[in-house]
PDB file of C-alpha atoms and ligand atoms in Angstrom:
ATOM      1  CA  UNK A 742     106.918 116.647  34.408  1.00 62.00           C
ATOM      2  CA  UNK A 743     104.828 114.193  36.523  1.00 81.00           C
ATOM      3  CA  UNK A 744     102.867 116.140  39.143  1.00 90.00           C
ATOM      4  CA  UNK A 745     104.041 117.544  42.181  1.00 95.00           C
ATOM      5  CA  UNK A 746     103.163 115.666  45.281  1.00 97.00           C
ATOM      6  CA  UNK A 747     103.356 118.554  47.331  1.00 97.00           C
ATOM      7  CA  UNK A 748     103.237 122.520  45.853  1.00 97.00           C
ATOM      8  CA  UNK A 749     103.204 125.868  47.394  1.00 97.00           C
ATOM      9  CA  UNK A 750     102.696 128.961  46.090  1.00 97.00           C
ATOM     10  CA  UNK A 751     103.739 132.026  48.268  1.00 97.00           C
ATOM     11  CA  UNK A 752     102.416 130.352  50.835  1.00 97.00           C
ATOM     12  CA  UNK A 753     102.113 132.690  54.283  1.00 97.00           C
ATOM     13  CA  UNK A 754     101.626 131.871  57.668  1.00 97.00           C
ATOM     14  CA  UNK A 755     101.126 134.381  60.081  1.00 96.00           C
ATOM     15  CA  UNK A 756     100.143 133.744  63.964  1.00 92.00           C
ATOM     16  CA  UNK A 757      98.629 135.625  66.273  1.00 89.00           C
ATOM     17  CA  UNK A 758     100.805 135.691  69.610  1.00 83.00           C
ATOM     18  CA  UNK A 759     100.410 138.081  72.919  1.00 87.00           C
ATOM     19  CA  UNK A 760     102.399 140.971  71.075  1.00 87.00           C
ATOM     20  CA  UNK A 761     100.211 141.036  68.072  1.00 91.00           C
ATOM     21  CA  UNK A 762     100.634 139.062  65.051  1.00 92.00           C
ATOM     22  CA  UNK A 763     103.622 137.266  63.799  1.00 92.00           C
ATOM     23  CA  UNK A 764     104.465 137.120  60.265  1.00 94.00           C
ATOM     24  CA  UNK A 765     106.456 133.277  60.204  1.00 96.00           C
ATOM     25  CA  UNK A 766     106.531 132.416  56.732  1.00 97.00           C
ATOM     26  CA  UNK A 767     106.619 134.593  53.605  1.00 96.00           C
ATOM     27  CA  UNK A 768     105.887 133.650  50.595  1.00 95.00           C
ATOM     28  CA  UNK A 769     107.183 130.182  49.801  1.00 97.00           C
ATOM     29  CA  UNK A 770     107.093 128.764  46.765  1.00 97.00           C
ATOM     30  CA  UNK A 771     108.011 125.288  46.189  1.00 97.00           C
ATOM     31  CA  UNK A 772     107.643 121.931  44.834  1.00 97.00           C
ATOM     32  CA  UNK A 773     108.526 118.226  45.716  1.00 97.00           C
ATOM     33  CA  UNK A 774     108.026 115.884  42.926  1.00 97.00           C
ATOM     34  CA  UNK A 775     107.304 111.995  43.659  1.00 96.00           C
ATOM     35  CA  UNK A 776     109.609 109.410  45.784  1.00 96.00           C
ATOM     36  CA  UNK A 777     112.073 113.087  45.647  1.00 97.00           C
ATOM     37  CA  UNK A 778     114.107 113.849  49.341  1.00 97.00           C
ATOM     38  CA  UNK A 779     114.157 117.184  50.336  1.00 97.00           C
ATOM     39  CA  UNK A 780     115.622 118.603  53.325  1.00 97.00           C
ATOM     40  CA  UNK A 781     114.942 121.345  55.051  1.00 97.00           C
ATOM     41  CA  UNK A 782     117.901 123.461  56.602  1.00 96.00           C
ATOM     42  CA  UNK A 783     118.502 126.916  58.294  1.00 96.00           C
ATOM     43  CA  UNK A 784     119.575 128.832  61.620  1.00 95.00           C
ATOM     44  CA  UNK A 785     116.836 127.529  64.741  1.00 94.00           C
ATOM     45  CA  UNK A 786     113.887 130.108  64.042  1.00 94.00           C
ATOM     46  CA  UNK A 787     113.794 131.094  60.547  1.00 96.00           C
ATOM     47  CA  UNK A 788     111.001 128.504  60.485  1.00 96.00           C
ATOM     48  CA  UNK A 789     111.669 124.484  59.455  1.00 96.00           C
ATOM     49  CA  UNK A 790     109.022 122.893  61.824  1.00 96.00           C
ATOM     50  CA  UNK A 791     106.088 125.690  60.552  1.00 96.00           C
ATOM     51  CA  UNK A 792     106.677 125.374  57.125  1.00 97.00           C
ATOM     52  CA  UNK A 793     107.122 121.198  57.746  1.00 96.00           C
ATOM     53  CA  UNK A 794     103.034 121.997  59.662  1.00 95.00           C
ATOM     54  CA  UNK A 795     102.061 123.528  57.284  1.00 95.00           C
ATOM     55  CA  UNK A 796     102.857 121.089  54.078  1.00 96.00           C
ATOM     56  CA  UNK A 797     100.897 118.597  57.086  1.00 94.00           C
ATOM     57  CA  UNK A 798      98.030 120.186  57.074  1.00 93.00           C
ATOM     58  CA  UNK A 799      98.868 121.376  61.139  1.00 92.00           C
ATOM     59  CA  UNK A 800      99.056 124.928  60.149  1.00 94.00           C
ATOM     60  CA  UNK A 801      96.692 125.980  57.820  1.00 94.00           C
ATOM     61  CA  UNK A 802      98.662 128.406  55.054  1.00 96.00           C
ATOM     62  CA  UNK A 803      96.536 132.472  56.104  1.00 96.00           C
ATOM     63  CA  UNK A 804      97.803 133.253  52.200  1.00 96.00           C
ATOM     64  CA  UNK A 805      98.764 131.821  49.168  1.00 97.00           C
ATOM     65  CA  UNK A 806      98.067 127.586  48.157  1.00 96.00           C
ATOM     66  CA  UNK A 807      99.843 124.254  49.467  1.00 97.00           C
ATOM     67  CA  UNK A 808      99.070 121.449  47.798  1.00 97.00           C
ATOM     68  CA  UNK A 809      99.132 117.599  48.827  1.00 97.00           C
ATOM     69  CA  UNK A 810      98.822 114.856  46.580  1.00 96.00           C
ATOM     70  CA  UNK A 811      96.673 117.576  44.355  1.00 93.00           C
ATOM     71  CA  UNK A 812      94.840 118.323  47.245  1.00 95.00           C
ATOM     72  CA  UNK A 813      94.404 122.257  48.045  1.00 95.00           C
ATOM     73  CA  UNK A 814      94.797 121.790  51.723  1.00 94.00           C
ATOM     74  CA  UNK A 815      93.711 124.819  52.298  1.00 91.00           C
ATOM     75  CA  UNK A 816      90.230 124.232  51.419  1.00 91.00           C
ATOM     76  CA  UNK A 817      89.914 120.910  53.430  1.00 93.00           C
ATOM     77  CA  UNK A 818      87.812 121.042  56.402  1.00 93.00           C
ATOM     78  CA  UNK A 819      89.936 119.816  59.764  1.00 93.00           C
ATOM     79  CA  UNK A 820      87.868 115.774  59.580  1.00 94.00           C
ATOM     80  CA  UNK A 821      88.871 115.838  55.836  1.00 94.00           C
ATOM     81  CA  UNK A 822      92.202 117.137  56.950  1.00 94.00           C
ATOM     82  CA  UNK A 823      92.650 114.559  59.744  1.00 92.00           C
ATOM     83  CA  UNK A 824      91.637 111.682  57.095  1.00 93.00           C
ATOM     84  CA  UNK A 825      93.924 112.909  54.255  1.00 94.00           C
ATOM     85  CA  UNK A 826      96.951 113.095  56.861  1.00 93.00           C
ATOM     86  CA  UNK A 827      95.433 109.295  58.249  1.00 91.00           C
ATOM     87  CA  UNK A 828      95.915 107.992  54.574  1.00 93.00           C
ATOM     88  CA  UNK A 829      98.268 109.457  53.113  1.00 95.00           C
ATOM     89  CA  UNK A 830     101.820 111.432  55.816  1.00 96.00           C
ATOM     90  CA  UNK A 831     103.387 110.170  57.926  1.00 95.00           C
ATOM     91  CA  UNK A 832     104.689 113.547  60.489  1.00 94.00           C
ATOM     92  CA  UNK A 833     107.096 113.119  63.518  1.00 92.00           C
ATOM     93  CA  UNK A 834     107.115 115.693  65.202  1.00 89.00           C
ATOM     94  CA  UNK A 835     110.356 117.637  66.914  1.00 84.00           C
ATOM     95  CA  UNK A 836     108.620 116.824  70.306  1.00 86.00           C
ATOM     96  CA  UNK A 837     107.493 113.596  69.463  1.00 87.00           C
ATOM     97  CA  UNK A 838     103.836 113.838  70.456  1.00 92.00           C
ATOM     98  CA  UNK A 839     103.572 109.909  72.150  1.00 95.00           C
ATOM     99  CA  UNK A 840     100.803 109.519  74.009  1.00 96.00           C
ATOM    100  CA  UNK A 841     101.736 109.320  78.018  1.00 96.00           C
ATOM    101  CA  UNK A 842      99.249 106.775  78.362  1.00 97.00           C
ATOM    102  CA  UNK A 843     100.465 104.348  75.653  1.00 97.00           C
ATOM    103  CA  UNK A 844     103.060 101.653  76.082  1.00 97.00           C
ATOM    104  CA  UNK A 845     105.225 102.427  72.651  1.00 98.00           C
ATOM    105  CA  UNK A 846     103.750  99.718  71.143  1.00 98.00           C
ATOM    106  CA  UNK A 847     100.050 101.000  71.239  1.00 97.00           C
ATOM    107  CA  UNK A 848     101.572 104.176  70.243  1.00 97.00           C
ATOM    108  CA  UNK A 849     102.643 102.500  66.880  1.00 97.00           C
ATOM    109  CA  UNK A 850      99.708 100.009  66.657  1.00 97.00           C
ATOM    110  CA  UNK A 851      96.786 102.179  67.592  1.00 96.00           C
ATOM    111  CA  UNK A 852      96.708 104.257  64.846  1.00 93.00           C
ATOM    112  CA  UNK A 853      97.827 101.319  62.715  1.00 95.00           C
ATOM    113  CA  UNK A 854      94.660  99.901  63.729  1.00 95.00           C
ATOM    114  CA  UNK A 855      92.291 103.178  62.872  1.00 91.00           C
ATOM    115  CA  UNK A 856      93.853 103.099  59.390  1.00 89.00           C
ATOM    116  CA  UNK A 857      91.975  99.992  59.009  1.00 92.00           C
ATOM    117  CA  UNK A 858      95.398  97.664  59.203  1.00 94.00           C
ATOM    118  CA  UNK A 859      94.240  94.200  60.026  1.00 95.00           C
ATOM    119  CA  UNK A 860      98.108  92.978  61.104  1.00 96.00           C
ATOM    120  CA  UNK A 861      98.087  95.942  63.176  1.00 97.00           C
ATOM    121  CA  UNK A 862      99.517  94.693  65.784  1.00 97.00           C
ATOM    122  CA  UNK A 863     102.399  92.844  64.059  1.00 97.00           C
ATOM    123  CA  UNK A 864     103.386  95.248  61.589  1.00 97.00           C
ATOM    124  CA  UNK A 865     103.789  97.717  64.837  1.00 97.00           C
ATOM    125  CA  UNK A 866     106.136  95.207  66.333  1.00 97.00           C
ATOM    126  CA  UNK A 867     108.121  94.421  63.499  1.00 96.00           C
ATOM    127  CA  UNK A 868     108.585  98.125  63.143  1.00 96.00           C
ATOM    128  CA  UNK A 869     109.958  98.698  66.852  1.00 97.00           C
ATOM    129  CA  UNK A 870     112.428  96.092  66.160  1.00 96.00           C
ATOM    130  CA  UNK A 871     113.661  98.274  63.145  1.00 93.00           C
ATOM    131  CA  UNK A 872     114.450 100.792  65.117  1.00 93.00           C
ATOM    132  CA  UNK A 873     116.129  98.647  67.327  1.00 93.00           C
ATOM    133  CA  UNK A 874     113.218  98.953  70.491  1.00 96.00           C
ATOM    134  CA  UNK A 875     111.922  95.641  69.942  1.00 96.00           C
ATOM    135  CA  UNK A 876     112.995  94.770  74.176  1.00 96.00           C
ATOM    136  CA  UNK A 877     110.923  98.178  74.485  1.00 96.00           C
ATOM    137  CA  UNK A 878     107.648  97.631  73.664  1.00 97.00           C
ATOM    138  CA  UNK A 879     105.572  97.421  76.979  1.00 97.00           C
ATOM    139  CA  UNK A 880     107.360 100.509  77.985  1.00 97.00           C
ATOM    140  CA  UNK A 881     105.496 104.115  78.604  1.00 97.00           C
ATOM    141  CA  UNK A 882     107.044 107.278  76.780  1.00 96.00           C
ATOM    142  CA  UNK A 883     107.815 108.654  80.629  1.00 96.00           C
ATOM    143  CA  UNK A 884     109.721 105.492  80.711  1.00 96.00           C
ATOM    144  CA  UNK A 885     112.197 106.479  77.762  1.00 95.00           C
ATOM    145  CA  UNK A 886     115.121 108.314  76.571  1.00 93.00           C
ATOM    146  CA  UNK A 887     114.775 111.047  74.143  1.00 90.00           C
ATOM    147  CA  UNK A 888     116.460 108.813  71.685  1.00 91.00           C
ATOM    148  CA  UNK A 889     114.195 106.388  72.511  1.00 94.00           C
ATOM    149  CA  UNK A 890     110.762 108.268  72.063  1.00 95.00           C
ATOM    150  CA  UNK A 891     111.854 109.309  68.867  1.00 93.00           C
ATOM    151  CA  UNK A 892     112.872 106.456  67.456  1.00 94.00           C
ATOM    152  CA  UNK A 893     109.418 105.340  68.999  1.00 96.00           C
ATOM    153  CA  UNK A 894     108.023 108.221  66.692  1.00 95.00           C
ATOM    154  CA  UNK A 895     109.213 107.123  64.085  1.00 95.00           C
ATOM    155  CA  UNK A 896     108.484 103.864  63.955  1.00 96.00           C
ATOM    156  CA  UNK A 897     104.473 105.064  64.478  1.00 96.00           C
ATOM    157  CA  UNK A 898     105.040 107.686  61.163  1.00 96.00           C
ATOM    158  CA  UNK A 899     106.880 104.715  59.587  1.00 95.00           C
ATOM    159  CA  UNK A 900     104.683 102.005  60.016  1.00 95.00           C
ATOM    160  CA  UNK A 901     101.870 102.726  57.247  1.00 94.00           C
ATOM    161  CA  UNK A 902     104.140 103.565  55.141  1.00 94.00           C
ATOM    162  CA  UNK A 903     103.098 106.595  54.075  1.00 95.00           C
ATOM    163  CA  UNK A 904     103.394 108.262  50.390  1.00 96.00           C
ATOM    164  CA  UNK A 905     104.608 111.991  51.843  1.00 97.00           C
ATOM    165  CA  UNK A 906     106.656 111.409  54.995  1.00 97.00           C
ATOM    166  CA  UNK A 907     107.480 114.847  56.896  1.00 97.00           C
ATOM    167  CA  UNK A 908     110.138 114.438  59.901  1.00 96.00           C
ATOM    168  CA  UNK A 909     111.672 117.021  62.248  1.00 95.00           C
ATOM    169  CA  UNK A 910     115.363 116.385  63.093  1.00 93.00           C
ATOM    170  CA  UNK A 911     114.438 112.654  63.004  1.00 92.00           C
ATOM    171  CA  UNK A 912     118.373 112.456  63.955  1.00 91.00           C
ATOM    172  CA  UNK A 913     118.424 114.771  66.283  1.00 89.00           C
ATOM    173  CA  UNK A 914     118.455 113.256  69.457  1.00 86.00           C
ATOM    174  CA  UNK A 915     120.726 110.143  68.506  1.00 89.00           C
ATOM    175  CA  UNK A 916     123.899 108.665  68.478  1.00 90.00           C
ATOM    176  CA  UNK A 917     125.839 108.057  65.139  1.00 90.00           C
ATOM    177  CA  UNK A 918     124.855 104.232  65.473  1.00 89.00           C
ATOM    178  CA  UNK A 919     120.801 104.852  65.751  1.00 88.00           C
ATOM    179  CA  UNK A 920     120.853 108.156  63.754  1.00 90.00           C
ATOM    180  CA  UNK A 921     122.421 105.625  60.189  1.00 90.00           C
ATOM    181  CA  UNK A 922     120.070 103.257  61.195  1.00 88.00           C
ATOM    182  CA  UNK A 923     117.063 105.588  61.485  1.00 90.00           C
ATOM    183  CA  UNK A 924     118.218 107.312  58.174  1.00 90.00           C
ATOM    184  CA  UNK A 925     118.585 103.582  56.615  1.00 90.00           C
ATOM    185  CA  UNK A 926     114.690 103.259  57.452  1.00 90.00           C
ATOM    186  CA  UNK A 927     113.392 106.362  56.083  1.00 93.00           C
ATOM    187  CA  UNK A 928     115.729 106.215  52.642  1.00 94.00           C
ATOM    188  CA  UNK A 929     113.644 102.130  52.757  1.00 92.00           C
ATOM    189  CA  UNK A 930     110.555 103.748  52.417  1.00 93.00           C
ATOM    190  CA  UNK A 931     111.692 105.756  49.588  1.00 95.00           C
ATOM    191  CA  UNK A 932     113.016 102.883  48.147  1.00 95.00           C
ATOM    192  CA  UNK A 933     110.505 100.094  48.996  1.00 93.00           C
ATOM    193  CA  UNK A 934     107.188 102.411  48.938  1.00 94.00           C
ATOM    194  CA  UNK A 935     108.258 104.842  46.936  1.00 95.00           C
ATOM    195  CA  UNK A 936     108.267 107.652  49.738  1.00 97.00           C
ATOM    196  CA  UNK A 937     108.789 111.469  49.128  1.00 97.00           C
ATOM    197  CA  UNK A 938     110.662 112.147  52.213  1.00 97.00           C
ATOM    198  CA  UNK A 939     111.205 115.770  53.847  1.00 97.00           C
ATOM    199  CA  UNK A 940     113.474 116.305  56.526  1.00 97.00           C
ATOM    200  CA  UNK A 941     114.137 119.152  58.841  1.00 96.00           C
ATOM    201  CA  UNK A 942     117.565 118.556  59.474  1.00 93.00           C
ATOM    202  CA  UNK A 943     120.902 119.936  61.490  1.00 90.00           C
ATOM    203  CA  UNK A 944     122.627 116.914  60.628  1.00 89.00           C
ATOM    204  CA  UNK A 945     125.177 117.468  57.151  1.00 89.00           C
ATOM    205  CA  UNK A 946     124.985 113.269  56.647  1.00 89.00           C
ATOM    206  CA  UNK A 947     121.336 113.308  56.641  1.00 91.00           C
ATOM    207  CA  UNK A 948     121.504 116.801  53.970  1.00 92.00           C
ATOM    208  CA  UNK A 949     123.917 114.806  52.051  1.00 93.00           C
ATOM    209  CA  UNK A 950     121.620 111.818  51.155  1.00 93.00           C
ATOM    210  CA  UNK A 951     118.948 114.016  50.037  1.00 96.00           C
ATOM    211  CA  UNK A 952     118.418 114.884  46.642  1.00 96.00           C
ATOM    212  CA  UNK A 953     117.514 119.317  47.602  1.00 96.00           C
ATOM    213  CA  UNK A 954     118.867 121.250  50.042  1.00 96.00           C
ATOM    214  CA  UNK A 955     116.237 123.698  50.841  1.00 97.00           C
ATOM    215  CA  UNK A 956     117.679 126.615  53.076  1.00 97.00           C
ATOM    216  CA  UNK A 957     115.577 128.691  55.182  1.00 97.00           C
ATOM    217  CA  UNK A 958     116.398 132.617  56.289  1.00 97.00           C
ATOM    218  CA  UNK A 959     113.712 134.673  58.317  1.00 96.00           C
ATOM    219  CA  UNK A 960     110.546 133.059  57.431  1.00 97.00           C
ATOM    220  CA  UNK A 961     111.875 132.949  53.410  1.00 97.00           C
ATOM    221  CA  UNK A 962     113.537 130.353  51.042  1.00 96.00           C
ATOM    222  CA  UNK A 963     117.058 131.150  51.146  1.00 94.00           C
ATOM    223  CA  UNK A 964     118.533 132.090  47.352  1.00 69.00           C
TER     224      UNK A 964
HETATM  225  N1  LIG B2097     102.779 129.497  67.742  1.00 81.10           N
HETATM  226  C1  LIG B2097     103.513 130.667  67.316  1.00 81.10           C
HETATM  227  N2  LIG B2097     103.492 132.587  67.483  1.00 81.10           N
HETATM  228  C2  LIG B2097     104.107 133.236  67.772  1.00 81.10           C
HETATM  229  N3  LIG B2097     105.642 132.752  67.105  1.00 81.10           N
HETATM  230  C3  LIG B2097     105.850 131.675  66.585  1.00 81.10           C
HETATM  231  C4  LIG B2097     105.089 130.506  66.949  1.00 81.10           C
HETATM  232  N4  LIG B2097     105.618 128.965  67.009  1.00 81.10           N
HETATM  233  C5  LIG B2097     106.554 129.928  66.035  1.00 81.10           C
HETATM  234  N5  LIG B2097     107.075 130.743  65.890  1.00 81.10           N
HETATM  235  C6  LIG B2097     107.795 131.957  66.129  1.00 81.10           C
HETATM  236  O1  LIG B2097     108.130 131.503  64.385  1.00 81.10           O
HETATM  237  C7  LIG B2097     109.562 131.249  63.669  1.00 81.10           C
HETATM  238  C8  LIG B2097     109.950 130.365  63.191  1.00 81.10           C
HETATM  239  O2  LIG B2097     109.887 129.258  64.105  1.00 81.10           O
HETATM  240  P1  LIG B2097     110.116 127.540  63.384  1.00 81.10           P
HETATM  241  O3  LIG B2097     110.064 126.544  64.909  1.00 81.10           O
HETATM  242  O4  LIG B2097     109.234 127.233  62.301  1.00 81.10           O
HETATM  243  O5  LIG B2097     112.071 127.221  63.738  1.00 81.10           O
HETATM  244  P2  LIG B2097     112.309 126.583  63.174  1.00 81.10           P
HETATM  245  O6  LIG B2097     113.521 126.961  62.551  1.00 81.10           O
HETATM  246  O7  LIG B2097     111.761 125.423  63.397  1.00 81.10           O
HETATM  247  O8  LIG B2097     113.667 126.856  64.423  1.00 81.10           O
HETATM  248  P3  LIG B2097     114.277 125.592  65.581  1.00 81.10           P
HETATM  249  O9  LIG B2097     115.697 125.041  64.352  1.00 81.10           O
HETATM  250  O10 LIG B2097     115.512 126.406  66.337  1.00 81.10           O
HETATM  251  O11 LIG B2097     113.436 124.403  65.720  1.00 81.10           O
HETATM  252  C9  LIG B2097     110.469 131.503  65.303  1.00 81.10           C
HETATM  253  O12 LIG B2097     110.536 132.689  65.642  1.00 81.10           O
HETATM  254  C10 LIG B2097     109.648 131.320  66.421  1.00 81.10           C
HETATM  255  O13 LIG B2097     109.469 132.380  67.666  1.00 81.10           O
HETATM  256 MG1  LIG B2098     112.114 124.001  64.452  1.00 81.10          MG
END
């Protein structure tokens, strides 16, 4: 068997809220194979976004283990984690996290530059073109609609051709035509670059295209 790209064993996440600790994820055991597309579904509050954060090393497991590409994410320090993400992962958050003082083009190009791509500018333009936003590249996030911001975030996450792409509701704010275009872009990343895709989604048409769907319920993998 090939080694999994992502491997979680009994992963736990407990966060400290105002009213004391909140147990968010319980005993999550999950392997994701190279090139697999995994859909994460489940009711609001079931822990889908939190699980994605654990997989991306953006939250640290409070128990169990989380490994990506053979690296134990719970053992890396913040700098090493940031480098690991930069070199291997693309993340699209539910709330996009675009930098408000940078244009759409800069939001996509700057991370490419930081990762050492000599063709950062051209690649960023091509990727914005691919999400249907070539004509909006000079706009700031505040001047873009929710769906347009989402597409900039997707362009930013996919442009470096990450080995692992984590996306939270990547088609959540989009109409059928734009959603379809984004799905094609994501699956193209798998087909042409062998990326492993892990996507939270409520959209049946996206879940259907995934190799496997994992359902969460109250912070656990449901049977
Ligand atoms: N920083 C935090 N502190 C305390 N509790 C949190 C924190 N972040 C999330 N939670 C709680 O953890 C649970 C899981 O949240 P999460 O965002 O992972 O759900 P979700 O499945 O992504 O939901 P949705 O479909 O609405 O996006 C929720 O009950 C939420 O209130
Ligand atoms: Mg969520």
